[in-house]
GROMACS .gro file of C-alpha atoms in nm:
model
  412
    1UNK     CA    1   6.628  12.817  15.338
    2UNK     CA    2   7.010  12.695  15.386
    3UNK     CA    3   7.103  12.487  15.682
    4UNK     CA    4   6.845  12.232  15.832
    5UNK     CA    5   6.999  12.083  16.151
    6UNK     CA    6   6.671  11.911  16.324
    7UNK     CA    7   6.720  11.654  16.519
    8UNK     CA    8   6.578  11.357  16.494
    9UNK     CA    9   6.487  11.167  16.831
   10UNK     CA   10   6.261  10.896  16.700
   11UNK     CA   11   6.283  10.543  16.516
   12UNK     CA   12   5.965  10.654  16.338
   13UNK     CA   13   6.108  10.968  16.193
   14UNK     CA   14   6.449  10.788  16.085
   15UNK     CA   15   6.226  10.533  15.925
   16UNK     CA   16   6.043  10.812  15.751
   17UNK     CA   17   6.390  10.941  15.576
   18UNK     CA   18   6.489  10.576  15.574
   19UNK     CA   19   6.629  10.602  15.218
   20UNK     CA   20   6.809  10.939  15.106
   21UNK     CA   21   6.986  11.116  14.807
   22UNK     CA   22   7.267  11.291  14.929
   23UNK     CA   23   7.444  11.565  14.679
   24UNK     CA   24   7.777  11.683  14.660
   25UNK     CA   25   7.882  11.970  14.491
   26UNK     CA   26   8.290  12.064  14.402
   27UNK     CA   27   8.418  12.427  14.310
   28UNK     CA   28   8.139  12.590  14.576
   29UNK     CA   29   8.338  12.455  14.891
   30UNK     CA   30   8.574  12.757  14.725
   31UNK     CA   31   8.380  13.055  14.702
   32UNK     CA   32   8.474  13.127  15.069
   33UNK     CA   33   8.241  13.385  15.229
   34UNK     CA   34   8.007  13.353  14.903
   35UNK     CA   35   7.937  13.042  14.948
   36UNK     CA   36   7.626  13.042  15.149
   37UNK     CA   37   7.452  13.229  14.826
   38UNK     CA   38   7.584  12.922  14.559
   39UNK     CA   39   7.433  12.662  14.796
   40UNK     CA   40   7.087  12.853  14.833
   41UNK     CA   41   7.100  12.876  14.466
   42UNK     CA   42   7.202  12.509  14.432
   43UNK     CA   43   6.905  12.362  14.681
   44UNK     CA   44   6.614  12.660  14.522
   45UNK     CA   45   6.725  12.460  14.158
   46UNK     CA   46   6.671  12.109  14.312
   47UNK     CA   47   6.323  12.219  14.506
   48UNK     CA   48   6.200  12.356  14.165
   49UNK     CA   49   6.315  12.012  13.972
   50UNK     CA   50   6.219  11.790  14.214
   51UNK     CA   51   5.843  11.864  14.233
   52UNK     CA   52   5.738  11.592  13.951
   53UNK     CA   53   5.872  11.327  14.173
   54UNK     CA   54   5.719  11.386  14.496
   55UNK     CA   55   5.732  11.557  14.825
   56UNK     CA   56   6.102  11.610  14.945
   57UNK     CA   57   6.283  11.795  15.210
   58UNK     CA   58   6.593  11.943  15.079
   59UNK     CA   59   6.846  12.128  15.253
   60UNK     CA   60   7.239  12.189  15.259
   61UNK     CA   61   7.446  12.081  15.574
   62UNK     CA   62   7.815  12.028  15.579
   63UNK     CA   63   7.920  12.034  15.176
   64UNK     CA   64   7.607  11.808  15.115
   65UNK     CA   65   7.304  11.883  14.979
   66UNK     CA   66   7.027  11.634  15.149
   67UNK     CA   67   6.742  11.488  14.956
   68UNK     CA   68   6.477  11.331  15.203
   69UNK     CA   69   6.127  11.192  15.058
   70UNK     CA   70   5.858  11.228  15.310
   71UNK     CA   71   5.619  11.031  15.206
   72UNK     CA   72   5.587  10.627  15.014
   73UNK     CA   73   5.471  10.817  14.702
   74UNK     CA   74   5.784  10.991  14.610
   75UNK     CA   75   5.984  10.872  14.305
   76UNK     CA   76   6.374  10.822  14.434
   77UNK     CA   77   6.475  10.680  14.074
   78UNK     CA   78   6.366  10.982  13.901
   79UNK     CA   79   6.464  11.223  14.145
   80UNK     CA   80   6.814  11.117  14.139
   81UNK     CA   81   6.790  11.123  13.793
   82UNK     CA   82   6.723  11.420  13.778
   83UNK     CA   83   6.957  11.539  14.034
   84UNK     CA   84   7.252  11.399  13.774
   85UNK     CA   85   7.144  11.679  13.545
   86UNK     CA   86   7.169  12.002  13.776
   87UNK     CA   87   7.477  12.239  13.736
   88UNK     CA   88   7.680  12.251  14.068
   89UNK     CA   89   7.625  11.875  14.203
   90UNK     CA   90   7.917  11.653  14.112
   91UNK     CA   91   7.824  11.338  14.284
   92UNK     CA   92   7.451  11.156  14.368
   93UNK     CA   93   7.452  10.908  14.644
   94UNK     CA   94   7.132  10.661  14.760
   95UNK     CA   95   7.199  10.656  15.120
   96UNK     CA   96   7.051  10.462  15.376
   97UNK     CA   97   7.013  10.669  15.672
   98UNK     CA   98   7.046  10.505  16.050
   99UNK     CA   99   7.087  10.564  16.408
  100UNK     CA  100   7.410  10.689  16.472
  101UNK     CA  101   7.533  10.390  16.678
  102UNK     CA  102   7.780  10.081  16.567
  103UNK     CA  103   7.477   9.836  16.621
  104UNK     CA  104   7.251   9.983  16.410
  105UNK     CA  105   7.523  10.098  16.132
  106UNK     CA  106   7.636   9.724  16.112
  107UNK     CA  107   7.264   9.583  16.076
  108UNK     CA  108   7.227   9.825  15.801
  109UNK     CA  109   7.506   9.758  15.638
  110UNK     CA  110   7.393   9.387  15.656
  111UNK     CA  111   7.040   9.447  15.518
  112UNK     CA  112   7.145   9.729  15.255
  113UNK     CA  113   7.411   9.719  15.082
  114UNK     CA  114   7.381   9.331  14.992
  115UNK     CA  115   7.115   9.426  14.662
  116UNK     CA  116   7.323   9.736  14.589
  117UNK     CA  117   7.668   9.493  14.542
  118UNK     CA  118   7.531   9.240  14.287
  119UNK     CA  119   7.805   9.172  13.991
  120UNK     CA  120   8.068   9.342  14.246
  121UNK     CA  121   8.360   9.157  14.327
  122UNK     CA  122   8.589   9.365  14.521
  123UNK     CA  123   8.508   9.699  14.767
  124UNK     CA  124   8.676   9.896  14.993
  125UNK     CA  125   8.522  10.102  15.296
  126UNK     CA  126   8.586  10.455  15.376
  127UNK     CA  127   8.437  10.575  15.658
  128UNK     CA  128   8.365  10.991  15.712
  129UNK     CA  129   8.341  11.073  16.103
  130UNK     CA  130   8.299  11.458  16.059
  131UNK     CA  131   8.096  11.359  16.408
  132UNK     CA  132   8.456  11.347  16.624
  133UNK     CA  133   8.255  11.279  16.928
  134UNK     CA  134   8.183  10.949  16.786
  135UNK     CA  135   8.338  10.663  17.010
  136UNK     CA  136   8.528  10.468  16.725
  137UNK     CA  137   8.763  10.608  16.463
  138UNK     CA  138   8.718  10.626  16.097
  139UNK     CA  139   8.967  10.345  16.062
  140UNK     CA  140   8.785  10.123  16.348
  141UNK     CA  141   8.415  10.146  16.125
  142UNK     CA  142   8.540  10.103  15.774
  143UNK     CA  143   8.703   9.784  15.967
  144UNK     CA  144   8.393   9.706  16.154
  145UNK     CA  145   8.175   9.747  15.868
  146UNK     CA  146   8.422   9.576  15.618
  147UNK     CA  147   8.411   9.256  15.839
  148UNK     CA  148   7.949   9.258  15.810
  149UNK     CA  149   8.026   9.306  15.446
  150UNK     CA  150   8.227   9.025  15.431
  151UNK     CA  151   7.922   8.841  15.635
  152UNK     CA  152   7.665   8.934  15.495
  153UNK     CA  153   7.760   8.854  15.104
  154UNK     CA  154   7.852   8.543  15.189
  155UNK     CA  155   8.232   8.509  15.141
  156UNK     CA  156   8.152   8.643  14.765
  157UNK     CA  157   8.394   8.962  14.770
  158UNK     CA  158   8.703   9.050  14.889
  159UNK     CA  159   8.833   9.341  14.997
  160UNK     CA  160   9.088   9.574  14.730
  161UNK     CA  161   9.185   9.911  14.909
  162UNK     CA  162   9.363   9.975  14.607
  163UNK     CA  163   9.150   9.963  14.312
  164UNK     CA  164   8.810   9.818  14.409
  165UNK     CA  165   8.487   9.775  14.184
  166UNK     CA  166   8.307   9.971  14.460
  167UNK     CA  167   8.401  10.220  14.736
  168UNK     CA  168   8.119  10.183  15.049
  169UNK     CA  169   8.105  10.476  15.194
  170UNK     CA  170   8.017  10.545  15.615
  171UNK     CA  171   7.896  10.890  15.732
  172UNK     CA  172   7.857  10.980  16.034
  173UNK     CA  173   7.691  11.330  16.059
  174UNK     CA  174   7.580  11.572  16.311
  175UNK     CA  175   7.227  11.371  16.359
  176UNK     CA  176   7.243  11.044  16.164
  177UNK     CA  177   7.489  10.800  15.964
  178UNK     CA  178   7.463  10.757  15.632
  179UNK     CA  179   7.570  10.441  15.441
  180UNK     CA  180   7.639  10.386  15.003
  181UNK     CA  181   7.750  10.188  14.763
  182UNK     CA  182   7.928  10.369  14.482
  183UNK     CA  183   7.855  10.749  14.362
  184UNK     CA  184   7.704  10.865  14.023
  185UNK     CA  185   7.871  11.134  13.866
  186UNK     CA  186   7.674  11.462  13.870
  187UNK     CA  187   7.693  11.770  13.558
  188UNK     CA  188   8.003  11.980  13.782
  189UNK     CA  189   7.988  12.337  13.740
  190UNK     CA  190   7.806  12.609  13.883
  191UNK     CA  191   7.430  12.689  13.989
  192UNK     CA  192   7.249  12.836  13.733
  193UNK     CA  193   7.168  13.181  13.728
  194UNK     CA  194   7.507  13.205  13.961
  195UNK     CA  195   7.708  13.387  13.696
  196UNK     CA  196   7.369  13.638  13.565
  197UNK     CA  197   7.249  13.567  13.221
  198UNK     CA  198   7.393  13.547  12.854
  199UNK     CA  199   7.216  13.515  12.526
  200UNK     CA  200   7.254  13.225  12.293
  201UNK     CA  201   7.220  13.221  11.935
  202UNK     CA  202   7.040  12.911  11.859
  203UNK     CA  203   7.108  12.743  11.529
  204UNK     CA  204   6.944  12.372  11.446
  205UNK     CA  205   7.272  12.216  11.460
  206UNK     CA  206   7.505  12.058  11.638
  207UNK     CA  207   7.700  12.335  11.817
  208UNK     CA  208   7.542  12.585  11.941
  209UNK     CA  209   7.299  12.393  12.186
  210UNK     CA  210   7.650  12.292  12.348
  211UNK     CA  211   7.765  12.599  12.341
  212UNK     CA  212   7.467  12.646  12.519
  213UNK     CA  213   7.469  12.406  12.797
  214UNK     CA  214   7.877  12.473  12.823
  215UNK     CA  215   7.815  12.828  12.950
  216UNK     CA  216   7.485  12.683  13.160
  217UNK     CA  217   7.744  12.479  13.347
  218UNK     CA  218   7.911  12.811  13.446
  219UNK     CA  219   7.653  12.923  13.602
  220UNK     CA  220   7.460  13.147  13.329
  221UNK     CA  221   7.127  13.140  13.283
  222UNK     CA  222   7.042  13.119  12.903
  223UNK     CA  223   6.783  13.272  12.694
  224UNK     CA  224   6.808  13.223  12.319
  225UNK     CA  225   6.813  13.375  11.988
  226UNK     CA  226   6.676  13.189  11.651
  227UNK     CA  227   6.729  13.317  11.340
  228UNK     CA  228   6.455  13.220  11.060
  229UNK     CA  229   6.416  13.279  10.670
  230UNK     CA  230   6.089  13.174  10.630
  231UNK     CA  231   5.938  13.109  10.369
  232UNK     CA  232   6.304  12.994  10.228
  233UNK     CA  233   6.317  12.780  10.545
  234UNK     CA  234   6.033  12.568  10.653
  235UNK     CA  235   5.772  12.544  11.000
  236UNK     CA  236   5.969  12.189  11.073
  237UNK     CA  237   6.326  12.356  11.081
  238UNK     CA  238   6.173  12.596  11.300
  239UNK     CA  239   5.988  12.268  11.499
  240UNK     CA  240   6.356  12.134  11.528
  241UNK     CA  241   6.459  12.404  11.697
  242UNK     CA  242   6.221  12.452  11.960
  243UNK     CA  243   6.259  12.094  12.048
  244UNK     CA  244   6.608  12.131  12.072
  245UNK     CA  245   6.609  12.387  12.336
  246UNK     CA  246   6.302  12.161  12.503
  247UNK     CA  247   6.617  11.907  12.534
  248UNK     CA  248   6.864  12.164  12.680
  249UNK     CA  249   6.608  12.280  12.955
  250UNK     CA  250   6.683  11.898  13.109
  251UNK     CA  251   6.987  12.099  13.216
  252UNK     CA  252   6.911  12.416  13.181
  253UNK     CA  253   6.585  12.443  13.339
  254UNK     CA  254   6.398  12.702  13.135
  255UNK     CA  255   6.480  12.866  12.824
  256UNK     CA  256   6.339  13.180  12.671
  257UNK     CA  257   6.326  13.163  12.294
  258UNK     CA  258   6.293  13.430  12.083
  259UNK     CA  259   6.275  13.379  11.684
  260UNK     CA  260   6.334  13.691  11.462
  261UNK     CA  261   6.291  13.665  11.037
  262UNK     CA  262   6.570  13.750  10.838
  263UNK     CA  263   6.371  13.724  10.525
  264UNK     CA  264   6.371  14.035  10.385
  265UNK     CA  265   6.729  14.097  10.524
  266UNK     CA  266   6.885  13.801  10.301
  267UNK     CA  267   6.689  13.943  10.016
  268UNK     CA  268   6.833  14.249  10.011
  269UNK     CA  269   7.191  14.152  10.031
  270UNK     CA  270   7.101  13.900   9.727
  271UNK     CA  271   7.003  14.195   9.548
  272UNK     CA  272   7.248  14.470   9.643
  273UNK     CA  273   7.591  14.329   9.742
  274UNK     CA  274   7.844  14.097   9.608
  275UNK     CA  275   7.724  13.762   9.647
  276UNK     CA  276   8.106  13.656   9.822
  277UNK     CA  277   8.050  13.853  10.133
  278UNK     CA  278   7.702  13.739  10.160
  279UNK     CA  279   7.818  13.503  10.519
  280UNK     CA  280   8.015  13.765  10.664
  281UNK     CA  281   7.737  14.066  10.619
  282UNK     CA  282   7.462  13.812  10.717
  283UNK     CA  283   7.683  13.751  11.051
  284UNK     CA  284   7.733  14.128  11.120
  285UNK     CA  285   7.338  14.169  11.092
  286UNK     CA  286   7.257  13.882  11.305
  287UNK     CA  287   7.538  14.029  11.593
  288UNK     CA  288   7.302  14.330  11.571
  289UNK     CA  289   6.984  14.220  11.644
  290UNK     CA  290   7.116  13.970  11.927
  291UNK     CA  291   7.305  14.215  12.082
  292UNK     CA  292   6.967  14.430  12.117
  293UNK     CA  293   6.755  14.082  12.198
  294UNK     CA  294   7.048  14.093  12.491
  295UNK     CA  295   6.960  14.439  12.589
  296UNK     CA  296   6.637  14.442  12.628
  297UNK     CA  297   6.607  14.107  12.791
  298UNK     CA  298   6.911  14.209  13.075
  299UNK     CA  299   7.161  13.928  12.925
  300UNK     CA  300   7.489  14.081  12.965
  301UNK     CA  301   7.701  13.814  12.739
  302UNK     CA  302   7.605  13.701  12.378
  303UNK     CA  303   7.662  13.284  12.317
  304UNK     CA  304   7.764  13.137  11.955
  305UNK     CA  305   7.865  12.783  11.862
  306UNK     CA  306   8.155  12.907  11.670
  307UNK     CA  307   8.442  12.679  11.594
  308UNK     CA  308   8.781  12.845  11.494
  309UNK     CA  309   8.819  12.706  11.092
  310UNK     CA  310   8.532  12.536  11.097
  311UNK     CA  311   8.342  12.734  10.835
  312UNK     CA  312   8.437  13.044  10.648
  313UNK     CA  313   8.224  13.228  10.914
  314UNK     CA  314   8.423  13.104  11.193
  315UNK     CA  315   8.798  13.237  11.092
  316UNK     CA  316   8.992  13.438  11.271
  317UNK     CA  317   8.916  13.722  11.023
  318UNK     CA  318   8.571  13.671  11.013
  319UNK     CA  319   8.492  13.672  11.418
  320UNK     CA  320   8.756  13.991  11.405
  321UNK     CA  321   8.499  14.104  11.142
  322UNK     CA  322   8.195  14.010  11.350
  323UNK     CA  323   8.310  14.114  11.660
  324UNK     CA  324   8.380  14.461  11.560
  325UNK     CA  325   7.990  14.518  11.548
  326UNK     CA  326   7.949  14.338  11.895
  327UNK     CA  327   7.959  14.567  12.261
  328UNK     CA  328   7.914  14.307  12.464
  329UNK     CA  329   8.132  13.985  12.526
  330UNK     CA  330   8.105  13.707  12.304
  331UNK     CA  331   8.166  13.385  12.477
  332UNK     CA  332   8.248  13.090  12.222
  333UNK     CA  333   8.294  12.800  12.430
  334UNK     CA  334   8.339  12.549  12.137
  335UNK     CA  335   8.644  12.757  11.979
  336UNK     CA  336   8.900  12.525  12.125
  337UNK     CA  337   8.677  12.160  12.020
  338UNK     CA  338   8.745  12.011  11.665
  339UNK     CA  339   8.389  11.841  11.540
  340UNK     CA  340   8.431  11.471  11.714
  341UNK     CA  341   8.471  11.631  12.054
  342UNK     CA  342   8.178  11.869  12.013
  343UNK     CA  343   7.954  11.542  11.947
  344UNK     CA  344   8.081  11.362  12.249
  345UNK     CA  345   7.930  11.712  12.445
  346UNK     CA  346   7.614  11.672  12.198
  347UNK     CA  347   7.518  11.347  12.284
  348UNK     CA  348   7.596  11.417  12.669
  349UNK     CA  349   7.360  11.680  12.689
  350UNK     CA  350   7.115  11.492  12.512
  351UNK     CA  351   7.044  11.663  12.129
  352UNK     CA  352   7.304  11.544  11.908
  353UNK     CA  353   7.001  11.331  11.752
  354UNK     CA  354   6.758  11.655  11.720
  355UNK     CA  355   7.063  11.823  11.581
  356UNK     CA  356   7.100  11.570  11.273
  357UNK     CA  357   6.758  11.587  11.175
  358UNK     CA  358   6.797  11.676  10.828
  359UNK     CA  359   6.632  12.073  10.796
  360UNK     CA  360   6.761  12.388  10.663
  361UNK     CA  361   6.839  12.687  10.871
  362UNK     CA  362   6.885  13.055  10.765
  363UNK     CA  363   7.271  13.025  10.709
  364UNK     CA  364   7.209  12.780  10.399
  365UNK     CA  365   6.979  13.006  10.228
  366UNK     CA  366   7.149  13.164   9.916
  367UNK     CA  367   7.505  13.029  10.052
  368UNK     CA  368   7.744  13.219   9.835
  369UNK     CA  369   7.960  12.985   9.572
  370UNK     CA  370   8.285  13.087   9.731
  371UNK     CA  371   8.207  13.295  10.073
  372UNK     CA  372   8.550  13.543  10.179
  373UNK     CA  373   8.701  13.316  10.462
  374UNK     CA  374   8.970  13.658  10.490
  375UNK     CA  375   8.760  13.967  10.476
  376UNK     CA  376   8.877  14.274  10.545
  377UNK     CA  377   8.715  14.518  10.752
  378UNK     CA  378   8.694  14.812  10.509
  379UNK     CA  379   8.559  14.572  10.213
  380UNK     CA  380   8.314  14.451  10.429
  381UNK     CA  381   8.183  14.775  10.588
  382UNK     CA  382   8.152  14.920  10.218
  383UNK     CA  383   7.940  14.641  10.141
  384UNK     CA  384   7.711  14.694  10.356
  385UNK     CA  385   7.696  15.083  10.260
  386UNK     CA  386   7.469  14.927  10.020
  387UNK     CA  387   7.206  14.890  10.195
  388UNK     CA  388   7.020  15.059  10.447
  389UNK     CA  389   7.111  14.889  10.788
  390UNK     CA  390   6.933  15.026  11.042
  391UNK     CA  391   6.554  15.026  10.884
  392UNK     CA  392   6.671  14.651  10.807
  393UNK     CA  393   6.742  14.597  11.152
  394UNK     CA  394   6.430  14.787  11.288
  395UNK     CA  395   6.195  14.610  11.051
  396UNK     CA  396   6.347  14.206  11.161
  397UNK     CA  397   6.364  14.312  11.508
  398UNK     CA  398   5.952  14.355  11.458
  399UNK     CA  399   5.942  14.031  11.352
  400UNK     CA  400   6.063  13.884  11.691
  401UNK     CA  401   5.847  13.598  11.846
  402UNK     CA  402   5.902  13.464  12.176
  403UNK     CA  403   5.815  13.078  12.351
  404UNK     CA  404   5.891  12.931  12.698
  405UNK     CA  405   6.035  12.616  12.716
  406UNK     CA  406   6.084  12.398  13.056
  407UNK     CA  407   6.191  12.115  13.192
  408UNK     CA  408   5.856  12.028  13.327
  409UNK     CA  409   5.496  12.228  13.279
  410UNK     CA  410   5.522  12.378  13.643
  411UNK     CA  411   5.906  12.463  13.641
  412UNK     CA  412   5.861  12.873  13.640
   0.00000   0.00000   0.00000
């Protein structure tokens, strides 16, 4: 459901709604006659997040997505929590809601904003009439409401209309006003599933679960790939993983995971190829089966962590190299981010500490002494002449498990 424009024509139903969360979202006030489709999207991802916290009425009006508990029961800290961590929303408001009078904006200025001002010294007003029937003009209530400030704290703050601890917001809307104190910044981006659906390869470390939620923020739904060598690596590496894409659903929402082995893969290229293009021919094997996870599960885009220098998989001969295998893009948000920077995204989205936890993956098993960081095509394609690809491929992509992870037990 979009647009929600009841009115409401009692003190009883105002009280009901007397505390709100109003979102704002950024780049989907551009998508012109699209846009309709990016809000729906946008308010179907808060009604599935926000069922842990309580009954709410959500619904889109006028750039703002509206949050409205409906009953004592419902949990407004977590829910704009919560909110904070949805693709598309850049800003979360608590918002008292009031008649849409000067009276009855001033006495809740007076009784709100008082608790939500504590350590504040300075604050501005800006006042939003998108009402223009309203008597008074947006300059005439950020005055009106500046001066109950003012009053009502006391004498303690002062006004700064040029760089103020704390901007108070005034809306008045089609039905209501709405008065804040301050915004929290929301994840930006786009809805998921706005952009369709790409494929991440999942590693335990650091990267790729940015990689990850980087593309998420676009808009893509993600589904993952893990790649295991068990028994070479061990249940708890594979533990790590599994909670590390438990930590991206708190942005992501849900998150397929499917594991394939690569056991008997790595054996065989021990045993039949030179051990310095073990990386590379590894990489071309695991661009295979991810681009077939991709194609059977309708993701149109495969996802890697990749870093340009970072490792000898990751130069620019190498992804040349890899991608030569690949028919489908390969989106490697990190390329541009040096390791420092790719932390600072880690520990935004929440697994940097999951990511350190100190198990092997597949990519350290039998780690050649001194991989090819400038492999040629032709070398590499005779190496892997050597051993029979496709049953290979066949027989690991038989091995493929899959889990569902969520953000909450009922998010489906």
């Amino acid at each position: 459901m979009g647009k929600s424009p009841l009115a409401r024509d009692t003190k009883e139903e105002i009280k009901m709604i007397d505390e709100v969360i109003l979102c704002k979202y950024g780049e989907i006030v551009l998508k012109g006659q699209n846009r309709r489709n990016f809000e729906s999207m946008l308010v179907k991802e808060l009604r599935r997040r926000a069922c842990p916290h309580g009954i709410f009425k959500i619904y889109y009006n006028q750039s703002t997505i509206y949050v409205e508990p409906q009953n004592d029961e419902c949990d407004m800290d977590g829910m704009s929590e919560t909110a904070k961590h949805i693709f598309g929303i850049i800003g979360v408001n608590r918002a008292k809601a009031c008649e849409k009078n000067m009276e009855s904006i001033i006495a809740t200025a007076k009784e709100y904003l008082p608790a939500k001002l504590v350590g504040k010294k300075t604050f501005k007003v800006d006042a939003r009439r998108s009402d223009k029937a309203f008597p008074l003009t947006s300059p005439e209530i950020s005055r009106d409401v500046g001066a109950a400030v003012l009053e009502a704290t006391g004498g303690r703050m002062r006004v700064d209309v040029k760089n103020p601890d704390v901007v108070i917001t005034v809306e008045v809307r089609d039905t209501q006003a709405y008065i804040r104190a301050g915004q929290e910044a929301g994840a930006g981006g786009l809805p998921i599933r706005s952009a369709g659906r790409g494929l991440l390869m999942l590693s335990g470390g650091i990267d790729s679960p940015v990689a990850g939620c980087m593309m998420a923020k676009r808009g893509l739904e993600i589904e993952a790939l893990h790649f295991e060598s068990f028994p070479y690596t061990s249940e708890r590496a594979r533990e790590k993983v599994m909670q590390l894409a438990e930590e991206m659903c708190e942005f992501c929402g849900r998150m397929y995971v499917h594991v394939i082995s690569l056991t008997h893969i790595q054996e065989e290229l021990r045993d039949n190829c030179e051990e310095d293009y073990f990386t590379i021919l590894l990489r071309i094997f695991m661009m295979r089966l991810a681009e077939r996870c991709a194609r059977d599960y309708k993701c149109h885009a495969l996802i890697t962590g990749e870093s340009l220098g970072q490792v000898a998989s990751q130069t620019l001969a190498a992804i040349e190299v890899t991608d030569s295998v690949a028919n489908m893009p390969v989106f490697r948000p990190c390329i541009g981010l040096d390791k420092n920077e790719i932390i600072i995204q880690a520990r935004k989205f929440g697994t940097f500490e999951t990511s350190i936890l100190p198990f092997e993956d597949c990519c350290t098993v039998f780690t050649p002494r001194h991989p090819k960081t400038q492999p040629r095509i032709d070398d590499v394609m005779r190496e892997l002449a050597k051993v029979d690809v496709e049953a290979l491929l066949d027989e690991a992509y038989a091995t493929m498990t899959t889990e569902i992870k969520v953000v909450y037990e009922g998010y489906r």
